[in-house]
Amino acid sequence: MIWVLFIAVAVLLVGGFAALVTGRLHYDPLAEATTTQSEPHLPDGFAADEISALRFDTALRGYRMDQVDTVLDRLQDRIAELEQRVAEPQERVEAPHDGTDALR
């Protein structure tokens, strides 16, 4: 009786393999990803603090989240530093002139 079960499983396996080989059965290991949220978006002219508000979907075969978080943190820090450098000269120019040198 057990031999009938083994024969049935063998026939199914051979049939499935034959269907894959002949192209009648399609297998796509990287099927279209599903999403649970709208597309992550950074607006034009975004500020450094907007990076931390981004959220991405997780996936079985995605990137390592800790590595992505580390890179995003470094990028956010660098953008904040550059924003500060740009803001400093603008603050000096916009400061009211009271007779003292604005560059001191």
PDB file of C-alpha atoms in Angstrom, residues 8-73:
ATOM      1  CA  ALA A   8       2.024   8.725  -6.918  1.00  0.00           C
ATOM      2  CA  VAL A   9       4.533  11.196  -5.427  1.00  0.00           C
ATOM      3  CA  ALA A  10       7.174  10.167  -7.984  1.00  0.00           C
ATOM      4  CA  VAL A  11       4.734  10.658 -10.866  1.00  0.00           C
ATOM      5  CA  LEU A  12       3.804  14.107  -9.551  1.00  0.00           C
ATOM      6  CA  LEU A  13       7.445  15.114  -9.175  1.00  0.00           C
ATOM      7  CA  VAL A  14       8.372  13.912 -12.656  1.00  0.00           C
ATOM      8  CA  GLY A  15       5.308  15.631 -14.119  1.00  0.00           C
ATOM      9  CA  GLY A  16       6.093  18.916 -12.334  1.00  0.00           C
ATOM     10  CA  PHE A  17       9.709  18.823 -13.472  1.00  0.00           C
ATOM     11  CA  ALA A  18       8.631  18.077 -17.047  1.00  0.00           C
ATOM     12  CA  ALA A  19       6.188  21.009 -16.951  1.00  0.00           C
ATOM     13  CA  LEU A  20       8.963  23.333 -15.751  1.00  0.00           C
ATOM     14  CA  VAL A  21      11.390  22.129 -18.421  1.00  0.00           C
ATOM     15  CA  THR A  22       8.878  22.431 -21.264  1.00  0.00           C
ATOM     16  CA  GLY A  23       7.753  25.893 -20.134  1.00  0.00           C
ATOM     17  CA  ARG A  24       4.168  24.945 -19.301  1.00  0.00           C
ATOM     18  CA  LEU A  25       4.735  25.857 -15.652  1.00  0.00           C
ATOM     19  CA  HIS A  26       6.416  29.157 -14.861  1.00  0.00           C
ATOM     20  CA  TYR A  27       8.503  29.750 -11.765  1.00  0.00           C
ATOM     21  CA  ASP A  28       9.723  33.247 -10.975  1.00  0.00           C
ATOM     22  CA  PRO A  29      11.895  33.357  -7.838  1.00  0.00           C
ATOM     23  CA  LEU A  30      11.858  37.166  -7.867  1.00  0.00           C
ATOM     24  CA  ALA A  31       8.161  37.822  -8.262  1.00  0.00           C
ATOM     25  CA  GLU A  32       6.794  41.363  -8.236  1.00  0.00           C
ATOM     26  CA  ALA A  33       7.142  42.924  -4.807  1.00  0.00           C
ATOM     27  CA  THR A  34       4.081  43.855  -2.830  1.00  0.00           C
ATOM     28  CA  THR A  35       3.846  47.067  -0.872  1.00  0.00           C
ATOM     29  CA  THR A  36       2.005  48.113   2.246  1.00  0.00           C
ATOM     30  CA  GLN A  37       2.556  51.846   1.946  1.00  0.00           C
ATOM     31  CA  SER A  38       2.815  54.608  -0.594  1.00  0.00           C
ATOM     32  CA  GLU A  39       6.085  55.169  -2.410  1.00  0.00           C
ATOM     33  CA  PRO A  40       8.750  56.607  -0.074  1.00  0.00           C
ATOM     34  CA  HIS A  41       9.356  60.132  -1.251  1.00  0.00           C
ATOM     35  CA  LEU A  42      11.714  62.960  -0.449  1.00  0.00           C
ATOM     36  CA  PRO A  43      10.475  66.307  -1.759  1.00  0.00           C
ATOM     37  CA  ASP A  44      12.719  68.579  -3.796  1.00  0.00           C
ATOM     38  CA  GLY A  45      14.903  70.636  -1.494  1.00  0.00           C
ATOM     39  CA  PHE A  46      14.486  68.254   1.437  1.00  0.00           C
ATOM     40  CA  ALA A  47      16.215  68.912   4.747  1.00  0.00           C
ATOM     41  CA  ALA A  48      18.379  66.499   6.719  1.00  0.00           C
ATOM     42  CA  ASP A  49      15.733  65.906   9.385  1.00  0.00           C
ATOM     43  CA  GLU A  50      13.278  64.625   6.758  1.00  0.00           C
ATOM     44  CA  ILE A  51      15.467  61.567   6.122  1.00  0.00           C
ATOM     45  CA  SER A  52      14.665  60.050   9.508  1.00  0.00           C
ATOM     46  CA  ALA A  53      10.940  60.182   8.693  1.00  0.00           C
ATOM     47  CA  LEU A  54      11.358  57.867   5.684  1.00  0.00           C
ATOM     48  CA  ARG A  55       9.973  54.355   6.054  1.00  0.00           C
ATOM     49  CA  PHE A  56      10.510  51.488   3.618  1.00  0.00           C
ATOM     50  CA  ASP A  57       8.775  48.148   3.205  1.00  0.00           C
ATOM     51  CA  THR A  58      10.666  45.116   4.405  1.00  0.00           C
ATOM     52  CA  ALA A  59      11.284  42.144   2.157  1.00  0.00           C
ATOM     53  CA  LEU A  60      12.538  38.638   2.598  1.00  0.00           C
ATOM     54  CA  ARG A  61      15.374  39.133   0.135  1.00  0.00           C
ATOM     55  CA  GLY A  62      16.022  42.808   0.776  1.00  0.00           C
ATOM     56  CA  TYR A  63      18.981  44.689   2.156  1.00  0.00           C
ATOM     57  CA  ARG A  64      20.221  44.345   5.709  1.00  0.00           C
ATOM     58  CA  MET A  65      18.313  46.957   7.622  1.00  0.00           C
ATOM     59  CA  ASP A  66      21.168  47.737  10.022  1.00  0.00           C
ATOM     60  CA  GLN A  67      23.524  48.548   7.133  1.00  0.00           C
ATOM     61  CA  VAL A  68      20.940  50.751   5.409  1.00  0.00           C
ATOM     62  CA  ASP A  69      20.184  52.543   8.690  1.00  0.00           C
ATOM     63  CA  THR A  70      23.896  53.193   9.276  1.00  0.00           C
ATOM     64  CA  VAL A  71      24.382  54.677   5.811  1.00  0.00           C
ATOM     65  CA  LEU A  72      21.235  56.792   6.096  1.00  0.00           C
ATOM     66  CA  ASP A  73      22.387  58.104   9.492  1.00  0.00           C
TER      67      ASP A  73
END
